[in-house]
Coordinates of N, CA, C and O in Angstrom, one line a residue:
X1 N -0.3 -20.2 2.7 CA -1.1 -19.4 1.8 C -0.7 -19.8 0.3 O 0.4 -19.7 -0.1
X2 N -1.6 -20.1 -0.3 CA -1.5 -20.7 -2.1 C -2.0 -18.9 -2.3 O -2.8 -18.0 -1.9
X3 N -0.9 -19.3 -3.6 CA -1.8 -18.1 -4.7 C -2.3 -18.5 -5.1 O -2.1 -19.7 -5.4
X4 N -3.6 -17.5 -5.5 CA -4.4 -17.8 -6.4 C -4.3 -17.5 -8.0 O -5.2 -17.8 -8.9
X5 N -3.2 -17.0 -8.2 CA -2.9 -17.0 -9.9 C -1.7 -16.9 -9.7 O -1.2 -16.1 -8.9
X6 N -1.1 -17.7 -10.6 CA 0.1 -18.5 -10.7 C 1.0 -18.3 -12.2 O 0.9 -19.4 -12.7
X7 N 1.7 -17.3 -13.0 CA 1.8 -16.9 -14.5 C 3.4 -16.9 -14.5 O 4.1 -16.0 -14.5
X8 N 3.6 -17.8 -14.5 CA 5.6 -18.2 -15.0 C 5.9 -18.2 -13.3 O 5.4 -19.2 -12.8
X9 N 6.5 -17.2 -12.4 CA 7.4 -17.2 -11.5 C 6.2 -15.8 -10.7 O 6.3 -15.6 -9.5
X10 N 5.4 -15.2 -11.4 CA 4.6 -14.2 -10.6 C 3.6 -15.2 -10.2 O 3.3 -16.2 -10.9
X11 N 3.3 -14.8 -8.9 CA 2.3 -15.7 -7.9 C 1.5 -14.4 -7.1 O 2.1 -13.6 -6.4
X12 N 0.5 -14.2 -7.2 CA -0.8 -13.3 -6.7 C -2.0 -14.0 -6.0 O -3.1 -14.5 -6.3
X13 N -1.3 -13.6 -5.0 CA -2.2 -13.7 -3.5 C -3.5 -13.0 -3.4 O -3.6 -12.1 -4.3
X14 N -4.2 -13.2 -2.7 CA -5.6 -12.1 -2.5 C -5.1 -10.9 -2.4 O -5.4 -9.9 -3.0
X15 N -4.0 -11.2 -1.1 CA -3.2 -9.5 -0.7 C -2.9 -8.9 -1.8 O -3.2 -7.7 -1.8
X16 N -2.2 -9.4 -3.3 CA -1.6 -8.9 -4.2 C -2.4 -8.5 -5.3 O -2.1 -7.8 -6.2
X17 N -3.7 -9.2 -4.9 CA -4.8 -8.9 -6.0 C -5.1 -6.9 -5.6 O -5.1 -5.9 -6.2
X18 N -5.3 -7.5 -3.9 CA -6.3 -6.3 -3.0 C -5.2 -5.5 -3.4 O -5.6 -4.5 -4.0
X19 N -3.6 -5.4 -3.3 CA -2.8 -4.2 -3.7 C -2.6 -3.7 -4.7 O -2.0 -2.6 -4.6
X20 N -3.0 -4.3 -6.2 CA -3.0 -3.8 -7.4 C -4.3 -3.1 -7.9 O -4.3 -2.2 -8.8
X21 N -5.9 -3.8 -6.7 CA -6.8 -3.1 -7.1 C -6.9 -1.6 -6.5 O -7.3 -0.6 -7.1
X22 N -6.2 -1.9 -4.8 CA -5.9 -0.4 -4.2 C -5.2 0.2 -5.0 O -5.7 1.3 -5.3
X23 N -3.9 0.1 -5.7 CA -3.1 1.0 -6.8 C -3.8 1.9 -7.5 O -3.6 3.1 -7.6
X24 N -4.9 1.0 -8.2 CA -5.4 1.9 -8.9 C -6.7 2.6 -8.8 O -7.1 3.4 -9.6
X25 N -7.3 2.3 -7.8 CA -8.2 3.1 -6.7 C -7.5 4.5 -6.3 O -8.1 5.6 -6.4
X26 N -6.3 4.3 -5.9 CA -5.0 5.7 -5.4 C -5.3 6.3 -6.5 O -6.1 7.2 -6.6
X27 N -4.7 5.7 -7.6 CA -4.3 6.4 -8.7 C -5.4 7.3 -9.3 O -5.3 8.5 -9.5
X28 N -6.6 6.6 -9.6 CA -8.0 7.3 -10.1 C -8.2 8.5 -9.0 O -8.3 9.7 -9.2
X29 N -8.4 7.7 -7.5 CA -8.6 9.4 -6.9 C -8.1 10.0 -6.4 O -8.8 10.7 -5.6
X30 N -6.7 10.4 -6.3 CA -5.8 10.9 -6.3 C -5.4 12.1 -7.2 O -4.9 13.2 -6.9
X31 N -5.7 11.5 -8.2 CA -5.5 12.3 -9.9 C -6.5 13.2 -9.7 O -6.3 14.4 -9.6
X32 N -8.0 12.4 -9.5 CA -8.7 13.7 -9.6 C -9.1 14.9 -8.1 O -9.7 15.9 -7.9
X33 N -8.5 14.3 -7.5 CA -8.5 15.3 -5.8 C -7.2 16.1 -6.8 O -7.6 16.7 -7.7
X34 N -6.3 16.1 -6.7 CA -5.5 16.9 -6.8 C -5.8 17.5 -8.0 O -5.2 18.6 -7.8
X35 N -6.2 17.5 -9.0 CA -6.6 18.3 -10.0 C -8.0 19.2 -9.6 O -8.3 20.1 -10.3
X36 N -8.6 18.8 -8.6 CA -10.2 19.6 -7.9 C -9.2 20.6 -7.0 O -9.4 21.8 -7.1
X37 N -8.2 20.3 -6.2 CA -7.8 21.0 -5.3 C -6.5 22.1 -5.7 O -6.3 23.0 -4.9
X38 N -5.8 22.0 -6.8 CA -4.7 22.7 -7.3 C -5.3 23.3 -8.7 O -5.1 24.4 -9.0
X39 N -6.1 22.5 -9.6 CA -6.3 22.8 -11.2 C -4.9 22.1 -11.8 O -4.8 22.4 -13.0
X40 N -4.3 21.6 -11.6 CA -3.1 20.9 -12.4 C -3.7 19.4 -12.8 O -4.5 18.9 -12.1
X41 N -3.3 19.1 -13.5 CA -3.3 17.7 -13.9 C -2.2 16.7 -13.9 O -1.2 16.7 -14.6
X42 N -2.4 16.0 -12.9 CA -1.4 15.2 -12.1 C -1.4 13.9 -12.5 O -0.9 13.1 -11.7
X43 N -1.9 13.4 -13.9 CA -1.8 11.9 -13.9 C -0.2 11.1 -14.2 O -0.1 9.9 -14.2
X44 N 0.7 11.9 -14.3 CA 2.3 12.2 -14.5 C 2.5 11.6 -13.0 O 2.4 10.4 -12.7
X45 N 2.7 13.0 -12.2 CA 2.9 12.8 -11.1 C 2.1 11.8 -10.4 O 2.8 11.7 -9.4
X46 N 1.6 11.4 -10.3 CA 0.7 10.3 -9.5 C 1.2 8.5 -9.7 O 1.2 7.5 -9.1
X47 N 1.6 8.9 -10.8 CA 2.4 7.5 -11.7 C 3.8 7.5 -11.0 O 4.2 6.6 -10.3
X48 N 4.6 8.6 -11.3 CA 5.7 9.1 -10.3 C 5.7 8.3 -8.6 O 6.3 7.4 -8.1
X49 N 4.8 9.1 -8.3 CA 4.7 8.8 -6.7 C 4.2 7.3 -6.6 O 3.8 7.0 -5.5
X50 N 4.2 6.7 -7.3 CA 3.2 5.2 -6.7 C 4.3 4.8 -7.5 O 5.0 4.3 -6.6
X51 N 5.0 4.6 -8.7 CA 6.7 4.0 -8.6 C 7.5 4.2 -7.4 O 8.0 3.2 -6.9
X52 N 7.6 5.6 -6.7 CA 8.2 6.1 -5.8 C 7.9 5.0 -4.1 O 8.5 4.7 -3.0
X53 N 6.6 4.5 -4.7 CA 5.9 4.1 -3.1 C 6.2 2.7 -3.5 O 6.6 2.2 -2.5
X54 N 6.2 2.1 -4.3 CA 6.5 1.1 -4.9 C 8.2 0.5 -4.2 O 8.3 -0.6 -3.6
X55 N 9.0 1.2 -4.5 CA 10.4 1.5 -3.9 C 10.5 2.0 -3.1 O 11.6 1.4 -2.8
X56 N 10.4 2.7 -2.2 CA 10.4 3.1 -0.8 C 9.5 1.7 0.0 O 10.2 1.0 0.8
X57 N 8.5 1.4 -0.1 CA 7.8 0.0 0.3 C 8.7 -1.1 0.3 O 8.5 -1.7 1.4
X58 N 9.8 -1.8 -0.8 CA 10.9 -2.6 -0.8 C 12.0 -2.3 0.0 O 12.5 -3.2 0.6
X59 N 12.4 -0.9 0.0 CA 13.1 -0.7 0.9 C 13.1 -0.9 2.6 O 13.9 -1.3 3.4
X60 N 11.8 -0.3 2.7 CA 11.6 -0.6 4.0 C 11.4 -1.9 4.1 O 11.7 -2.2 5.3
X61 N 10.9 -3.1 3.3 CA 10.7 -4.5 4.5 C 12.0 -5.0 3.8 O 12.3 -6.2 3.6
X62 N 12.6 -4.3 3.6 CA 14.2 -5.6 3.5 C 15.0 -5.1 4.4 O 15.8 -5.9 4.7
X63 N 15.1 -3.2 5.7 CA 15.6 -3.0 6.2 C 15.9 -4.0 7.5 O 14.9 -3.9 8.2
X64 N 16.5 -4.7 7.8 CA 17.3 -5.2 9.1 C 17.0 -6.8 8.3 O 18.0 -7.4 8.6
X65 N 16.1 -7.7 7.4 CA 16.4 -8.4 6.8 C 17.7 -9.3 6.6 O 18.9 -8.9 6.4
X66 N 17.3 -10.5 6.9 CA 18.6 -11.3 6.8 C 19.1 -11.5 5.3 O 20.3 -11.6 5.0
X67 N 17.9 -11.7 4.2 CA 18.6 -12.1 3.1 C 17.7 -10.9 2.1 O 16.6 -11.0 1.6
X68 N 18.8 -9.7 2.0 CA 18.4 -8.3 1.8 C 18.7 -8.6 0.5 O 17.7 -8.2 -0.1
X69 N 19.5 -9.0 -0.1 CA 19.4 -9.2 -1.5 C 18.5 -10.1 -2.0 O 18.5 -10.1 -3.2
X70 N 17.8 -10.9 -1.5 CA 17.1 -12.0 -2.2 C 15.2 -10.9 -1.9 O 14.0 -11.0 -2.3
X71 N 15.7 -10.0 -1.1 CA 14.2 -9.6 -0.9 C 13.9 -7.9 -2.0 O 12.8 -7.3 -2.3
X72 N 15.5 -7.4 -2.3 CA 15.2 -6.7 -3.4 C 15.1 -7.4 -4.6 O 14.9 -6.6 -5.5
X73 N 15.0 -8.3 -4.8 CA 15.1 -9.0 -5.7 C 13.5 -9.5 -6.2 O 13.2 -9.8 -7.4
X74 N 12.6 -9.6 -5.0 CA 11.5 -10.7 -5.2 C 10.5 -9.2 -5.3 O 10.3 -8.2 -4.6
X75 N 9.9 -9.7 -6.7 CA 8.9 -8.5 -7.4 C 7.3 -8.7 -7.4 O 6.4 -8.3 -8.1
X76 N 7.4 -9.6 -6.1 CA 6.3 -9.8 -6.2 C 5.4 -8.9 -5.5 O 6.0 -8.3 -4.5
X77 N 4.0 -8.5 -5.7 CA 3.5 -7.8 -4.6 C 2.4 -8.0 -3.7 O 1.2 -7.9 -3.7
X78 N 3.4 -8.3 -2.8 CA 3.5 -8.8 -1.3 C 4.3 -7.7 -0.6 O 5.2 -6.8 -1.0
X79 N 3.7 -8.1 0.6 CA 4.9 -7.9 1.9 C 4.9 -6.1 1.8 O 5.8 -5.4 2.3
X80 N 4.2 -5.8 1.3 CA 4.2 -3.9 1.0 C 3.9 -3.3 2.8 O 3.1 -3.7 3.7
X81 N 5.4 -2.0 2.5 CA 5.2 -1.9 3.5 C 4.8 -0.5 3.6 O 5.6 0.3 3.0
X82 N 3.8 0.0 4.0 CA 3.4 1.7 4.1 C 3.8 2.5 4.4 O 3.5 3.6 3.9
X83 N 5.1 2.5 5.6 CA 5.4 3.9 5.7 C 6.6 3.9 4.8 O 7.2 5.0 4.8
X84 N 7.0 2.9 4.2 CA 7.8 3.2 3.3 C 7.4 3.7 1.7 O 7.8 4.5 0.8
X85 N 6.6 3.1 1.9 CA 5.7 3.7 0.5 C 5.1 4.7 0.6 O 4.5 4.9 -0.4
X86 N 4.9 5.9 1.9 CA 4.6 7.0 1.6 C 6.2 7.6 1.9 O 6.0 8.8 1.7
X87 N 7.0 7.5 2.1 CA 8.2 8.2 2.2 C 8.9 8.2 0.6 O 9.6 9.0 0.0
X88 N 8.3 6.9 0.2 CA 9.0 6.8 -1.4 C 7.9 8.0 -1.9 O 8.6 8.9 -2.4
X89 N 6.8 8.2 -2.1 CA 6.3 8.5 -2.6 C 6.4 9.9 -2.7 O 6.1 10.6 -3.7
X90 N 6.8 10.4 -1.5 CA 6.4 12.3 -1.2 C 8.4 12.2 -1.6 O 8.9 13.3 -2.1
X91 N 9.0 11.4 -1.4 CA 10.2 11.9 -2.3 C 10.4 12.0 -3.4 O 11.2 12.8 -3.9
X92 N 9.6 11.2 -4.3 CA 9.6 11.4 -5.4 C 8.6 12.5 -6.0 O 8.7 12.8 -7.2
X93 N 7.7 13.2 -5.4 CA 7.1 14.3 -5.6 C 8.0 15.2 -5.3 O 7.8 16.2 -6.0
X94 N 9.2 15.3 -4.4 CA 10.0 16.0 -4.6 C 11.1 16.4 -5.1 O 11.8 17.4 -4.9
X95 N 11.0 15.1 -6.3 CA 12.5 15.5 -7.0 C 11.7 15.6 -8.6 O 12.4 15.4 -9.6
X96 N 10.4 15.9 -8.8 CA 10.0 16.2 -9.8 C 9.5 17.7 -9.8 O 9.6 18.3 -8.8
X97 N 9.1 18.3 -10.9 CA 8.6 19.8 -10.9 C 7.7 20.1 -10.5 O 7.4 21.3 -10.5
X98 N 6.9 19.3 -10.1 CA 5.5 19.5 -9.4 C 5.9 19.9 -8.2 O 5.1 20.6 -7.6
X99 N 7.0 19.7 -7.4 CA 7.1 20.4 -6.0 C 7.1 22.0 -6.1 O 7.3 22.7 -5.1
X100 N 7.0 22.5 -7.4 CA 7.0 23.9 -7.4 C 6.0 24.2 -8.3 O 6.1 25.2 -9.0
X101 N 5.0 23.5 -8.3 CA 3.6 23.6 -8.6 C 2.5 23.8 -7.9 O 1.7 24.7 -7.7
X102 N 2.7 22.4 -7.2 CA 1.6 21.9 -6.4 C 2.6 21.9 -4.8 O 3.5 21.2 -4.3
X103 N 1.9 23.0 -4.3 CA 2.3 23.0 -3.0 C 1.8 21.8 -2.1 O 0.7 21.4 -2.0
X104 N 3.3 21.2 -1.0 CA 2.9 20.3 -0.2 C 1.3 19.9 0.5 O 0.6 18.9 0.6
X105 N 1.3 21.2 0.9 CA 0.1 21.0 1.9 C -1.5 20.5 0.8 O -2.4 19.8 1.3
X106 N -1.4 21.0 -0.4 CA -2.3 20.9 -1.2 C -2.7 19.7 -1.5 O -3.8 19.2 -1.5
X107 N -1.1 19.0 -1.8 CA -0.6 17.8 -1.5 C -1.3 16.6 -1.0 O -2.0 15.7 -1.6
X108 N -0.8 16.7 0.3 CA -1.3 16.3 1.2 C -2.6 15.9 1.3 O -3.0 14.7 1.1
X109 N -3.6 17.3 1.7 CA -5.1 17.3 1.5 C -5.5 16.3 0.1 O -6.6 15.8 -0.1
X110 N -4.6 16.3 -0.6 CA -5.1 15.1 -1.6 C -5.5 14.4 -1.6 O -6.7 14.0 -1.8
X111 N -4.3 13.7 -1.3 CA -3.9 12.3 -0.9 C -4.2 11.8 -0.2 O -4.5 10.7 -0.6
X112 N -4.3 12.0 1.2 CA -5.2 11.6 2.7 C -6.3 10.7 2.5 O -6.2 9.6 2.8
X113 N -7.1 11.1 2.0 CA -8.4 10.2 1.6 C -7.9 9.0 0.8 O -7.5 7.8 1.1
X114 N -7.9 9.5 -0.5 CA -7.9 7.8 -1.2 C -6.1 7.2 -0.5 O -5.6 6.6 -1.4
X115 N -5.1 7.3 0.7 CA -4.3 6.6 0.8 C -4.8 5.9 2.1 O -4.3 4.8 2.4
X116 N -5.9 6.5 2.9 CA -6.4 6.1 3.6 C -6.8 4.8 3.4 O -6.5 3.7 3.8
X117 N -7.9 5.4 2.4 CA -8.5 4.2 1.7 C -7.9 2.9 1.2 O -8.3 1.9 1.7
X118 N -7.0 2.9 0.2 CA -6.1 2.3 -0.1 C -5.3 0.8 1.2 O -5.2 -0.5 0.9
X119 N -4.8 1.5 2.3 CA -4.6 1.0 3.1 C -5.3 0.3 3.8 O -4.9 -0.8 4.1
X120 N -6.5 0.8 4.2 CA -7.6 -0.2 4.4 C -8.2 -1.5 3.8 O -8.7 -2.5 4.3
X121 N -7.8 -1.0 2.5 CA -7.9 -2.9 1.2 C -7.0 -3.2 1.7 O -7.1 -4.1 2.5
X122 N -5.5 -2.7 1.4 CA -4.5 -3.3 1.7 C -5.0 -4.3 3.0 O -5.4 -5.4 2.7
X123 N -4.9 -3.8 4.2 CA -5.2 -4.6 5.2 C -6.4 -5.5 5.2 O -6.5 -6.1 6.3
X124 N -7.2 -5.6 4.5 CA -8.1 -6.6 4.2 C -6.9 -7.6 3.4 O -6.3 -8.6 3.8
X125 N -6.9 -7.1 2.5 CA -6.4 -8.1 1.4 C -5.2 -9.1 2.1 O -4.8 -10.2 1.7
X126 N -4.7 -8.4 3.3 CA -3.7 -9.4 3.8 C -4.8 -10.6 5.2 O -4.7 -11.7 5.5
X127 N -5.8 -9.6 5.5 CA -7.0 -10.4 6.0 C -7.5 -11.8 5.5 O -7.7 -12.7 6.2
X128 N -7.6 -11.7 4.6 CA -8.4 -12.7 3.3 C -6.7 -13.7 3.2 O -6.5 -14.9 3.3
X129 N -6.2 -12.9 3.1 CA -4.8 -14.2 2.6 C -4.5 -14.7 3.9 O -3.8 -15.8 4.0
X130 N -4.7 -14.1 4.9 CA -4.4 -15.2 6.1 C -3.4 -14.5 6.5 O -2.8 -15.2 7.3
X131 N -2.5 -13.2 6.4 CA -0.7 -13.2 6.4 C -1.0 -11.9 7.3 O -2.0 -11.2 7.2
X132 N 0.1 -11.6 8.4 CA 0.5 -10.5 8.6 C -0.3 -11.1 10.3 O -0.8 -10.3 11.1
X133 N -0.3 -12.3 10.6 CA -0.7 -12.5 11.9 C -0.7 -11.7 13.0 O 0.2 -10.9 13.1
X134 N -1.9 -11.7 14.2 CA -1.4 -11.0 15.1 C -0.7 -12.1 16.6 O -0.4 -13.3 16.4
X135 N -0.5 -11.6 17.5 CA -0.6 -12.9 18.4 C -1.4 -14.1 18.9 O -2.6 -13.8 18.8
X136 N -1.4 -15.1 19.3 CA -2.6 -16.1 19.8 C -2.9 -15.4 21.1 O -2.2 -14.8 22.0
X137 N -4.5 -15.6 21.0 CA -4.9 -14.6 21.8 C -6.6 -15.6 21.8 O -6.9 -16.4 20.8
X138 N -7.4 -15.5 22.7 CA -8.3 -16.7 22.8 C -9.7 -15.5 23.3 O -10.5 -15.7 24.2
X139 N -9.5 -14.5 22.5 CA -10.9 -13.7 23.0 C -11.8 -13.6 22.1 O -11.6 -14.3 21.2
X140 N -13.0 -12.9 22.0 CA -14.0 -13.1 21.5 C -14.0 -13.0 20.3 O -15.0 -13.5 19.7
X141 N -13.3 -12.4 19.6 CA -13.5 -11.9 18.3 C -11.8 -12.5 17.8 O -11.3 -11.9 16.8
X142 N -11.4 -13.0 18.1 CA -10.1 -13.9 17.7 C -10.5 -14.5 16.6 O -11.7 -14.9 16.4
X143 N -9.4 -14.8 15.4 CA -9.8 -15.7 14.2 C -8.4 -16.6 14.2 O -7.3 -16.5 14.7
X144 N -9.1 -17.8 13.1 CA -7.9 -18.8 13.3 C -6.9 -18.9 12.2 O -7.3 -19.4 11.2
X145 N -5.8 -18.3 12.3 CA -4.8 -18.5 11.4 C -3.8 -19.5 11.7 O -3.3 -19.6 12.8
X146 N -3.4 -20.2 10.8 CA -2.1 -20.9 10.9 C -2.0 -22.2 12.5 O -1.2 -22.7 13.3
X147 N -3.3 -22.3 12.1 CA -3.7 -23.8 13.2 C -3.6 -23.1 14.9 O -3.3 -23.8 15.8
X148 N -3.9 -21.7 15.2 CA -4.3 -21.2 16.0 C -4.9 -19.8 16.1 O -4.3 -18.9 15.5
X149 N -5.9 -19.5 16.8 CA -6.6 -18.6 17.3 C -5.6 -17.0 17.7 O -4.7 -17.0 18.6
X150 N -5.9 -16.1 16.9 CA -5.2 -15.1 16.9 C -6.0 -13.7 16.7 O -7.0 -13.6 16.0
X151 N -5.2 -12.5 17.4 CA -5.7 -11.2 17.5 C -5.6 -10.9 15.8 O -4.6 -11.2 15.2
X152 N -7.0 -10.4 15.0 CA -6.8 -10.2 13.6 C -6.2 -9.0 13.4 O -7.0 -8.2 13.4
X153 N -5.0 -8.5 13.2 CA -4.9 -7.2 13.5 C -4.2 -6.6 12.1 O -3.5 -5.6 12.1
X154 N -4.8 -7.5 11.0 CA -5.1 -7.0 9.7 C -6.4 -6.0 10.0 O -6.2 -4.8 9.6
X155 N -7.7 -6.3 10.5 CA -8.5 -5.7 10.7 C -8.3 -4.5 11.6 O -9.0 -3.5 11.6
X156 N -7.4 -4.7 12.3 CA -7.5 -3.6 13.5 C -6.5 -2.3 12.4 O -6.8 -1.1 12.4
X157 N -5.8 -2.8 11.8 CA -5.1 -1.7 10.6 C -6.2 -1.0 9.6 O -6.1 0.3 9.5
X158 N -7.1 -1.8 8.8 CA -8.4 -1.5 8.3 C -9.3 -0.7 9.0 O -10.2 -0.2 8.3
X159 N -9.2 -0.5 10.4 CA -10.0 -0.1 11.2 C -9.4 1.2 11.2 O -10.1 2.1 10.8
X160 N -8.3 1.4 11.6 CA -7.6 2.0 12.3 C -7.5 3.4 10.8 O -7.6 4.6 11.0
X161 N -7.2 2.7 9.4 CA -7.3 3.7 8.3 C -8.6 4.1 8.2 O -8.6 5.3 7.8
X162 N -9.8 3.7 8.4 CA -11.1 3.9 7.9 C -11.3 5.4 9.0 O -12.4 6.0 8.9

């Protein structure tokens, strides 16, 4: 996989394009679901929680990692991993004052839609870059990655959020 933009040592992949455009897809409806559903104005918190998901995301794909320091290290965005990024993120809604604002569940109901959504680019965008292979698998709807025929199951993640 080449990136497609290349700026000193940052390298942006489709995936990394697709996860900066989903960021801010989150962020726009996010902000405003949760200000339709509580009356608070969340563009604080929302910034909060997507640093939080940001970090929680690194953490999780460096866990069991062989070279765990070289992968905290690499700022690139890639390799995002989701359930760490929603664990980072609802922790960091918890260690700010909005957990005694904006009640969880309200929360929640927010967020569901545009993370859904989100996730769904996400998994395109690793579609389009070729990455996140499934196994070689020779059935009808198989695509060719990496000089063989494989289950797309970037798609099946896109599916699976939509």
């Amino acid at each position: 996989m080449m990136p497609l933009v290349t700026i000193g040592t940052l390298r942006l992949s489709t995936y990394g394009l697709f996860l900066i455009a989903m960021a801010g897809l989150w962020w726009w409806w996010s902000e405003r679901r949760i200000r339709q559903v509580t009356g608070h104005d969340a563009d604080r918190l929302v910034v909060v929680m997507l640093v939080g998901a940001w970090i929680g995301a690194r953490l999780w794909y460096v866990i069991g990692s062989e070279a765990i320091g070289a992968q905290l290290l690499n700022y690139r965005a890639l390799e995002f991993a989701w359930p760490g990024a929603c664990i980072g993120a609802v922790s960091m809604w918890a260690l700010t004052p909005y957990r005694t604002t904006i009640p969880f569940e309200s929360l929640l109901s927010s967020l569901a839609l545009p993370t859904l959504v989100a996730q769904a680019g996400g998994a395109l965008g690793m579609f389009f870059a070729g990455i996140g292979m499934g196994v070689p698998w020779s059935g009808m709807w198989a695509v060719e990655l990496a000089g063989t025929f494989r289950h797309p199951v970037q798609l099946y993640e896109a599916a699976v959020a939509m």
